[in-house]
Tab-separated table of C-alpha atoms in Angstrom:
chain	number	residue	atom	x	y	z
A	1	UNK	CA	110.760	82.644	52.975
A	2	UNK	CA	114.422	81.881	53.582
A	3	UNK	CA	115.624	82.101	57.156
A	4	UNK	CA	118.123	85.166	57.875
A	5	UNK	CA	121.549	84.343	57.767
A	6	UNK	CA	123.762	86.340	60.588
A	7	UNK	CA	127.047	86.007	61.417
A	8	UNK	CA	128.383	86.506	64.815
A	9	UNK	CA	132.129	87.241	64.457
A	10	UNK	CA	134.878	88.855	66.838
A	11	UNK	CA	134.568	85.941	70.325
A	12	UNK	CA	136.377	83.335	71.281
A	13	UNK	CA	133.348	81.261	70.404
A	14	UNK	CA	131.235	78.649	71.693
A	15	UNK	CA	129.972	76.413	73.643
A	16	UNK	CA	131.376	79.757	75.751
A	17	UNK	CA	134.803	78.713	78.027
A	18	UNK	CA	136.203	82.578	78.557
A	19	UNK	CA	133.825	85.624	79.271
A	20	UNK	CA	131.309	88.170	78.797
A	21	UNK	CA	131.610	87.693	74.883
A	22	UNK	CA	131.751	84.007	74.564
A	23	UNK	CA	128.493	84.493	77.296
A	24	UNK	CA	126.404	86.999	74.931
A	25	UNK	CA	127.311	84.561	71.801
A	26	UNK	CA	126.583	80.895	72.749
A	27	UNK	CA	123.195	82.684	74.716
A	28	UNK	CA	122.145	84.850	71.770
A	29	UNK	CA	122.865	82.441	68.820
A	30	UNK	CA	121.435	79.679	70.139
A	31	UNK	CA	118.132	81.921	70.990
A	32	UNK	CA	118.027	83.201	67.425
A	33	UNK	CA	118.222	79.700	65.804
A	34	UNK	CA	115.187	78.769	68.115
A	35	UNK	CA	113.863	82.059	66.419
A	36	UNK	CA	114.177	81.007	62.832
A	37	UNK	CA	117.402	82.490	62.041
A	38	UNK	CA	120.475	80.726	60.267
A	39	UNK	CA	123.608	81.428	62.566
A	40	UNK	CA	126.839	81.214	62.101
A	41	UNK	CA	129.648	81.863	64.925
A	42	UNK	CA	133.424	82.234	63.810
A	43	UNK	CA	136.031	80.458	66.841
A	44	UNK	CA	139.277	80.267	67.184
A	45	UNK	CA	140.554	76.895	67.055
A	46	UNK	CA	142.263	76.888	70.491
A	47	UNK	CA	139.000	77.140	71.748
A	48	UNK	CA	136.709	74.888	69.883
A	49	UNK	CA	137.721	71.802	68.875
A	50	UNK	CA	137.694	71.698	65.050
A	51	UNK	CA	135.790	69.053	64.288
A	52	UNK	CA	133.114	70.460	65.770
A	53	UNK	CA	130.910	72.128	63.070
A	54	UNK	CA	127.153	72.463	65.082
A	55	UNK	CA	126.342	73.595	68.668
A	56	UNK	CA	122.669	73.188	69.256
A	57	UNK	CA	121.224	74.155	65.588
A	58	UNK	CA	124.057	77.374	65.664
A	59	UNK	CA	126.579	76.569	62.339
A	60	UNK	CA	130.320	76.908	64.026
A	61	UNK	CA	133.486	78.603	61.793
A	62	UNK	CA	136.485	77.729	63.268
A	63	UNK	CA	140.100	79.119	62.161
A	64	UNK	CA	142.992	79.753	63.461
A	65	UNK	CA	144.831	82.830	65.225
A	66	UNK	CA	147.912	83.825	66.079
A	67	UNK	CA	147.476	83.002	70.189
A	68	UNK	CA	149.407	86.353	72.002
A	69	UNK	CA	148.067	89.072	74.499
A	70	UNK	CA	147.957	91.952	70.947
A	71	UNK	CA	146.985	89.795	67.605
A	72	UNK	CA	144.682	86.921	68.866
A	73	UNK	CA	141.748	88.973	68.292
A	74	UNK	CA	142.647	91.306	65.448
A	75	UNK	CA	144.631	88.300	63.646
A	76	UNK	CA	141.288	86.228	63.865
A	77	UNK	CA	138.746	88.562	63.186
A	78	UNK	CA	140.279	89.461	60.395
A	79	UNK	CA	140.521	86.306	59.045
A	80	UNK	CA	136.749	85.541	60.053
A	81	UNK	CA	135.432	88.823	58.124
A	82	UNK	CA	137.396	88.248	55.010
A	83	UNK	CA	135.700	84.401	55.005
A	84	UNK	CA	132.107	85.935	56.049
A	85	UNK	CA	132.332	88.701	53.191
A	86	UNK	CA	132.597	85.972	51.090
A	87	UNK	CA	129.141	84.068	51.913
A	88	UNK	CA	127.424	87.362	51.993
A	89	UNK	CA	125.636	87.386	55.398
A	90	UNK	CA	122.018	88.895	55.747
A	91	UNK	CA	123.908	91.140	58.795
A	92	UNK	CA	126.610	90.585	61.070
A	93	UNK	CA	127.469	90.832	65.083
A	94	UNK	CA	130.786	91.586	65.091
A	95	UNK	CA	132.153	92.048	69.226
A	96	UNK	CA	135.000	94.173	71.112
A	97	UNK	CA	135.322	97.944	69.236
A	98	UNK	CA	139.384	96.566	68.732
A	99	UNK	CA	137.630	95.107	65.426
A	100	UNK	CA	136.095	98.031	64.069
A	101	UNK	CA	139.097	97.984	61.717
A	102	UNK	CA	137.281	95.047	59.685
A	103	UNK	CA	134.108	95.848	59.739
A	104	UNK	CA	134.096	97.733	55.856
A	105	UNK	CA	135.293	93.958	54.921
A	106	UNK	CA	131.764	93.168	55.378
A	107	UNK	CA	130.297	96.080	54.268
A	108	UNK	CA	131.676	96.181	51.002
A	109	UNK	CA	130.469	93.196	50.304
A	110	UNK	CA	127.145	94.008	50.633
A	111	UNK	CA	126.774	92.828	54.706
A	112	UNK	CA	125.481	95.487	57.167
A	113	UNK	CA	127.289	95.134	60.578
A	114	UNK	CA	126.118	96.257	64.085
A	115	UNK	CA	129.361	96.257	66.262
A	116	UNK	CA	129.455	95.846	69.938
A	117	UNK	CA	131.796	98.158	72.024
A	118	UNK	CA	131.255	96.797	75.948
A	119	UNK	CA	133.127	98.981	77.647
A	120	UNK	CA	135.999	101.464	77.730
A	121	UNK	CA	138.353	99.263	76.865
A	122	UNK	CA	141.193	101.947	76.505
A	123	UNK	CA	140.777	102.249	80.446
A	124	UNK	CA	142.085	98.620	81.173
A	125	UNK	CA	145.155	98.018	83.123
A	126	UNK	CA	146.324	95.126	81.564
A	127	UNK	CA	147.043	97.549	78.733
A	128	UNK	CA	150.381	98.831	78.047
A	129	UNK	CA	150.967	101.746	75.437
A	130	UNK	CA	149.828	99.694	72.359
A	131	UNK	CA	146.962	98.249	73.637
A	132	UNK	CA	145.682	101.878	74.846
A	133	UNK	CA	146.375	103.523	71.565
A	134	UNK	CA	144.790	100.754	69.502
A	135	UNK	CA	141.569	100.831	71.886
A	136	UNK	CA	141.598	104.519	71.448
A	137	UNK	CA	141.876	104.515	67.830
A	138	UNK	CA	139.245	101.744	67.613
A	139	UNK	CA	137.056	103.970	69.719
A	140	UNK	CA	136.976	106.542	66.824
A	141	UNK	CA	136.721	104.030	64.217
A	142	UNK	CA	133.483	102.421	66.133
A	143	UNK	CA	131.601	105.716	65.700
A	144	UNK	CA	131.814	105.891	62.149
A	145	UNK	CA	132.178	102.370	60.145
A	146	UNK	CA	129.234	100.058	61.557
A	147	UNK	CA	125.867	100.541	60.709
A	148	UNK	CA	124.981	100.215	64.478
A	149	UNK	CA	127.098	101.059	67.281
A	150	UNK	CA	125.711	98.927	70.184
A	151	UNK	CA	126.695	99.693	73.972
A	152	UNK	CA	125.534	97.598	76.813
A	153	UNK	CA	124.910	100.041	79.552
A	154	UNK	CA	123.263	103.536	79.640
A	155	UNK	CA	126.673	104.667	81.279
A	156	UNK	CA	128.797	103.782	78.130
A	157	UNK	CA	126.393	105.048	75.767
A	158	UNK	CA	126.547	108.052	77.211
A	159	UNK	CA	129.920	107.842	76.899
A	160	UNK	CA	129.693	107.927	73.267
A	161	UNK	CA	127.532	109.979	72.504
A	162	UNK	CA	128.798	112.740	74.900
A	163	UNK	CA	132.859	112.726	73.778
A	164	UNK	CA	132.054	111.671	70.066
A	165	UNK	CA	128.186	113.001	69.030
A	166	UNK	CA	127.688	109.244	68.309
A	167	UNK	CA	123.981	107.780	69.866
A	168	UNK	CA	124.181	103.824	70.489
A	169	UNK	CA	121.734	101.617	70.823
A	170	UNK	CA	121.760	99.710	74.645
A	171	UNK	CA	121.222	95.883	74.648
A	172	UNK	CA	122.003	94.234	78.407
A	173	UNK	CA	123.064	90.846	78.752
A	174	UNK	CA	120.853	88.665	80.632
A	175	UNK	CA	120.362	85.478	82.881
A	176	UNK	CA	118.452	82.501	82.658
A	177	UNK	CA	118.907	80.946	85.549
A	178	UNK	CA	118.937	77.170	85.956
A	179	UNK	CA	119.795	76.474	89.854
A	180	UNK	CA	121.744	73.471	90.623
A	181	UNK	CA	121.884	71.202	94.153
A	182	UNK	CA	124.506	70.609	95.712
A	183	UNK	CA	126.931	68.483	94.245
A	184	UNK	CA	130.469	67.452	93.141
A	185	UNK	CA	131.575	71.033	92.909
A	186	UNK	CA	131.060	72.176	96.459
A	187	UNK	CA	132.030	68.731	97.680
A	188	UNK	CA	135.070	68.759	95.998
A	189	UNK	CA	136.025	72.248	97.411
A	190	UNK	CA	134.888	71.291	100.951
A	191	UNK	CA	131.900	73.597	100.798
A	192	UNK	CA	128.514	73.797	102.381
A	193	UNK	CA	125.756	75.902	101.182
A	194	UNK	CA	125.474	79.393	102.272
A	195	UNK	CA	128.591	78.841	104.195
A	196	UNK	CA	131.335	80.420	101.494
A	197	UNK	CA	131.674	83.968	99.411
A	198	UNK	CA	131.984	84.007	95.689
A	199	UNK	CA	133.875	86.061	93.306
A	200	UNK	CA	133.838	85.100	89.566
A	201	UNK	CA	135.990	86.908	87.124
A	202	UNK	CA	138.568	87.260	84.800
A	203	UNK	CA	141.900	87.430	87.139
A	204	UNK	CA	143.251	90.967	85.698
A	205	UNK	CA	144.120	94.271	87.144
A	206	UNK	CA	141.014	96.165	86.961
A	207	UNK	CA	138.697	93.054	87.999
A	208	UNK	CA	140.344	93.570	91.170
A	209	UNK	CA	140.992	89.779	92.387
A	210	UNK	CA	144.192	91.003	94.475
A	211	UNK	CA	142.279	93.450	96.308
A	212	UNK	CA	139.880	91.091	96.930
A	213	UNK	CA	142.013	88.546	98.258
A	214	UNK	CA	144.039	91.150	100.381
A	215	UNK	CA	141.106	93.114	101.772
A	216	UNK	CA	139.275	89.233	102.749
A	217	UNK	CA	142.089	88.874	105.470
A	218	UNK	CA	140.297	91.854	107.391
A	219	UNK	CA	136.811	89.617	107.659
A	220	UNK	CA	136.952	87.555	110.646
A	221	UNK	CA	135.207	83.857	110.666
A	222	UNK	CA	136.028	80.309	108.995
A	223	UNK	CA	133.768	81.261	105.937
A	224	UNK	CA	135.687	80.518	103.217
A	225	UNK	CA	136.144	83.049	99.840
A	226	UNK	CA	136.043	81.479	96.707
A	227	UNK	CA	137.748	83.108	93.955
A	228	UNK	CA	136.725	81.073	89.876
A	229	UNK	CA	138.927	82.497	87.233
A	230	UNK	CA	141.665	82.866	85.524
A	231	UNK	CA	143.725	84.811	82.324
A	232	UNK	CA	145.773	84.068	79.863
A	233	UNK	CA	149.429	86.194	79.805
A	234	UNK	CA	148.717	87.335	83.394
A	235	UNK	CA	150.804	84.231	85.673
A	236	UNK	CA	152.887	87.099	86.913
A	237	UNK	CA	150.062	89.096	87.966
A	238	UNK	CA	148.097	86.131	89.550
A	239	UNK	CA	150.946	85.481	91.736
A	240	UNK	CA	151.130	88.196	93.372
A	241	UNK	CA	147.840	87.344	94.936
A	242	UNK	CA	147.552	83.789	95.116
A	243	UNK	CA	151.050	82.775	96.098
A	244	UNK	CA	151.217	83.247	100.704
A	245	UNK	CA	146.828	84.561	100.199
A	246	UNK	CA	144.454	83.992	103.766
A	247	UNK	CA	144.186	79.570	103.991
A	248	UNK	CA	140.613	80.647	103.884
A	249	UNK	CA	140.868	81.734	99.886
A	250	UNK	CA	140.082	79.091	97.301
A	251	UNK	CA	141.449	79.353	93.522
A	252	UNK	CA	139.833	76.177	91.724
A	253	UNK	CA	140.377	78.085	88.401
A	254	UNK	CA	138.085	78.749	85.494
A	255	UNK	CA	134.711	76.614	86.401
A	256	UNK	CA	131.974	76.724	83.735
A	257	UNK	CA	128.565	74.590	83.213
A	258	UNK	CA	126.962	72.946	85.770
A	259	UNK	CA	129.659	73.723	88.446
A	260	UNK	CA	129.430	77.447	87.771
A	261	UNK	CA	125.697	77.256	88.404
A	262	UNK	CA	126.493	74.960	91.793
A	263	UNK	CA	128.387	77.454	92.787
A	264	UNK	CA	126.309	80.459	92.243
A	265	UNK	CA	123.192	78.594	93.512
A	266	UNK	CA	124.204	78.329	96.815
A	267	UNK	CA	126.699	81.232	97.696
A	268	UNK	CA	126.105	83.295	101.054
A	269	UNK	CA	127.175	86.055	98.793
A	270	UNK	CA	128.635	87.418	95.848
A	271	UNK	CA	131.816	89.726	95.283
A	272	UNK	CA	131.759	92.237	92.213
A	273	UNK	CA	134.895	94.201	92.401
A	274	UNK	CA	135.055	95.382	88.713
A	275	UNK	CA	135.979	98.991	88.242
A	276	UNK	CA	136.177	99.418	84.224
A	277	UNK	CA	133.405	97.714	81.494
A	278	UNK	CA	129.552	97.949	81.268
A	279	UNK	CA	126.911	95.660	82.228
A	280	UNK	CA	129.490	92.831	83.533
A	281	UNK	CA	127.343	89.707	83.109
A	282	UNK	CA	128.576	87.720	86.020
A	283	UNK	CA	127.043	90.337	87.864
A	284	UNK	CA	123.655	90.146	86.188
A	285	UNK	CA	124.262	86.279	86.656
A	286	UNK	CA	124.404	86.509	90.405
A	287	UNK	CA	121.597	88.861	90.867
A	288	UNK	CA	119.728	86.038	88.588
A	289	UNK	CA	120.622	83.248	91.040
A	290	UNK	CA	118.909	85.035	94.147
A	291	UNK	CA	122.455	86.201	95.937
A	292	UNK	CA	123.223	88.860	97.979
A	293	UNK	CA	125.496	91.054	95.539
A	294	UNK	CA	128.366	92.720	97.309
A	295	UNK	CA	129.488	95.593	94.204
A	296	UNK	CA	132.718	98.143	93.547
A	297	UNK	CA	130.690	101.018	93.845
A	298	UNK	CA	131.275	102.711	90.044
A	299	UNK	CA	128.250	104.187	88.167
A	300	UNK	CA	128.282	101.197	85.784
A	301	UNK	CA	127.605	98.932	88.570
A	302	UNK	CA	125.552	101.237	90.117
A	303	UNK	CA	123.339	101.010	87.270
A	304	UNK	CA	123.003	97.291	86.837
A	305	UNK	CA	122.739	96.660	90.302
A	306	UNK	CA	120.650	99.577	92.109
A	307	UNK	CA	119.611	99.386	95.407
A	308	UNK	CA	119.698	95.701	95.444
A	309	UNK	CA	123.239	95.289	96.382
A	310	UNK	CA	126.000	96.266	98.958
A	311	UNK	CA	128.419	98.433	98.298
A	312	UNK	CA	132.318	99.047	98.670
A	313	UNK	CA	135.395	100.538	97.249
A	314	UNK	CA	138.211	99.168	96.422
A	315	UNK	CA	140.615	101.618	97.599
A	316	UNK	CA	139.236	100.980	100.776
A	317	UNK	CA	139.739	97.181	101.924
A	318	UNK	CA	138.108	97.319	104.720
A	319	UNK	CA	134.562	98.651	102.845
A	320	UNK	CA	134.773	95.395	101.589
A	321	UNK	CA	135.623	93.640	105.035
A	322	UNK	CA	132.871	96.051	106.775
A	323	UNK	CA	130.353	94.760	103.663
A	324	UNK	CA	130.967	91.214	104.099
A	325	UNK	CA	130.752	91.195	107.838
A	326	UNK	CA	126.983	93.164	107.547
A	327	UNK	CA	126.533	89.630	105.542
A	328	UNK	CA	127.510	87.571	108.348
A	329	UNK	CA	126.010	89.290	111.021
A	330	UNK	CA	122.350	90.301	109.648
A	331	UNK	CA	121.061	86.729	107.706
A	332	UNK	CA	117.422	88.607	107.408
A	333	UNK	CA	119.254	91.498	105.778
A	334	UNK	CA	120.910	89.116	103.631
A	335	UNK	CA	118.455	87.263	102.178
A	336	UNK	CA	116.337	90.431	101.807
A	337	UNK	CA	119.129	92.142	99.718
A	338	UNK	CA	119.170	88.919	97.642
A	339	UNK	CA	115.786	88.905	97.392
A	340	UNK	CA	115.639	92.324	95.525
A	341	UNK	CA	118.503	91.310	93.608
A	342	UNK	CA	116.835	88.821	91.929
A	343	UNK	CA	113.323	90.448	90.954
A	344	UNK	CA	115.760	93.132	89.715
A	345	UNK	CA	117.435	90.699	87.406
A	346	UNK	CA	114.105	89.166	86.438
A	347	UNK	CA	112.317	92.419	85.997
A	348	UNK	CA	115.088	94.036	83.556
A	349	UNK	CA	117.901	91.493	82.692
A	350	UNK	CA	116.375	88.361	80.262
A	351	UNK	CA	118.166	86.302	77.763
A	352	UNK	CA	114.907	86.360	75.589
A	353	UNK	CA	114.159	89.854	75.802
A	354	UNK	CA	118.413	90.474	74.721
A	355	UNK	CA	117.538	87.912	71.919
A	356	UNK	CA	114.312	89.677	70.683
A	357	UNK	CA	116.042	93.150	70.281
A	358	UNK	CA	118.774	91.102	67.840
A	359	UNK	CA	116.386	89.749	66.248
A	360	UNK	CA	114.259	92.674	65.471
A	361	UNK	CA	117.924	94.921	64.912
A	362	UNK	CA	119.048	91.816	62.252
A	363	UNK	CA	115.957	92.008	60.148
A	364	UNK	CA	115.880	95.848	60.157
A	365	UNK	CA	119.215	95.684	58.956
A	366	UNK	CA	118.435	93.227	56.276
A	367	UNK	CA	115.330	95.242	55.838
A	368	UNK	CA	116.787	98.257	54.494
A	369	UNK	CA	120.182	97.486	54.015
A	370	UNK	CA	121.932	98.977	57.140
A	371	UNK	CA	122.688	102.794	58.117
A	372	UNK	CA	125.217	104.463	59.734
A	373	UNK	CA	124.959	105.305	63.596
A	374	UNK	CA	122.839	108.354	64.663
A	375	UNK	CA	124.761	111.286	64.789
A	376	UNK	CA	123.824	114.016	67.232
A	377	UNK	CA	126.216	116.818	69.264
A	378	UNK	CA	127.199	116.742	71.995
A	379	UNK	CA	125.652	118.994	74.502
């Protein structure tokens, strides 16, 4: 029996340099390979080097984009389905509802498609006019082209199904942690272990950083903050914060690999200040790596995190000071908090389990040829 073929379509790509996407994809296609399936992930050229065509048994696409804040994705998805429809996947995984557009590509061609929404995305500052409409259009266009609409929190598919009579089906991300020792990463930032805060993220308006880095000038102590991450189109916005922040605030950048896992293996704490998306997985990341989560207090986090974490808001800085001090002050507290964290995270967040319910959603697709999202009203 031939192995299916899926196609995993709408990322960055892999090996996974960006975010939540590029996580799910290099985790999940790599998983489904080991499961018997023949994968294939379309990248964009700027961020996988051409010539490489395999990454760890997963078949890699890679074609180019135009590389701006509006037509990177569309401009490359689009591209990627009209090359896909033409090798006639067993199903597809196409990622981010702004590609609903393309989906019937696929599906004319015979390829049933479960699409991937995340979050709101509409509700993202970084957003002007355009980017809202599009996101809002896409929105409606996510409930009725795919075969499967997937959401990644119970929050979002609620979401759905309340404001369009559209059920989803909720896959989490997960973690599989792999704790490093201390190395080269916290040597290089002049680190100790449990001795510095973390905040990972995407630098962009509604992941918070500058509140973070304003709000961290309230906690008292030489414990050090350090904030990984980064965006592209957003050096005006990531100056605003970074240029005259607290001595005490580190930006080393994007960090991936080995030094992301330093980093989160030996953190006092972690800082999750995201107010928009689902089931962020840096947070399910952290939780994974035994820290003491410190969370924006929004229902989506809420739901990931539980009573395993410590919460704030973000329109109150000093929540956040308050949060972090309770860290300081009460290690036993601490450690319990992270404690609970991670059997949380090992309990209900696994990269296997995530790559089971693909696998098992791909070959019922394939099975009977795809079918439209569940329909139900609102009540």
């Amino acid at each position: 029996m031939k192995p299916l073929r899926v196609a995993l379509i709408g990322s960055r790509g892999i090996p996974a340099c960006y975010g939540g996407y590029e996580t799910l994809v290099e985790e999940l296609s790599t998983r489904l390979v080991r499961l018997g399936f023949d994968v294939t992930v379309y990248c964009r050229s700027y961020s996988t080097p051409r010539h490489l065509g395999c990454f760890k048994g997963v078949r890699l696409r890679v074609l180019p984009t135009l590389r701006s804040k509006h037509l990177d994705t569309p401009v490359h998805t689009l591209l990627s389905c009209l090359d896909a429809s033409r090798h006639r996947f067993d199903a597809a995984l196409v990622v981010n509802s702004i590609n609903a557009l393309f989906v019937p590509l696929l599906r004319l061609t015979g390829t049933p498609v479960a699409l991937h929404v995340d979050g709101i995305e509409r509700q993202r500052a970084k957003w002007g006019l355009i980017g809202r409409t599009a996101y809002a259009l896409s929105e409606r266009l996510a409930v009725a082209l795919p075969d499967v609409l997937i959401t990644d929190a119970e929050v979002i598919r609620q979401y759905y199904l309340e404001r369009y009579g559209c059920d989803s089906r909720v896959i989490t991300y997960g973690v599989d942690p792999q704790p490093e020792p201390a190395g080269e990463t916290l040597a290089r930032l002049g680190l100790e272990p449990r001795r510095y805060f973390l905040y990972v993220s995407r630098f962009e308006p509604e992941n918070n950083p500058h509140r973070v880095a304003e709000a961290y000038r309230r906690v008292k102590g030489d414990i050090p903050l350090v904030m990984v991450g980064g965006a592209p189109y957003a050096d005006r916005f990531i100056r605003s914060f970074t240029e005259g922040a607290d001595s005490r605030v580190l930006f080393p950048g994007p960090i991936y690999g080995q030094g992301y896992r330093e980093l989160l293996t030996h953190a006092l704490a972690y800082i999750h200040a995201t107010e928009v998306g689902g089931t962020h997985p840096a947070l399910v990341e952290a939780m994974g790596y035994g820290n003491c989560v410190v969370v924006n207090d929004t229902p989506e986090n809420r739901e990931v995190t539980g009573e395993a974490g410590l919460y704030f808001s973000t329109d109150r800085s000093e929540s956040l000071a308050e949060a972090l001090a309770r860290t300081q002050d009460n290690p036993d507290a601490t450690q319990e908090l992270a404690s609970t964290a991670l059997c949380r995270a090992q309990a209900a967040y696994s990269w296997e389990t995530v790559a089971d319910r693909y696998a098992r959603l791909f070959e019922e697709l394939q099975r009977v040829g795809g079918h439209r999202p569940r329909k139900e009203k609102s009540k």
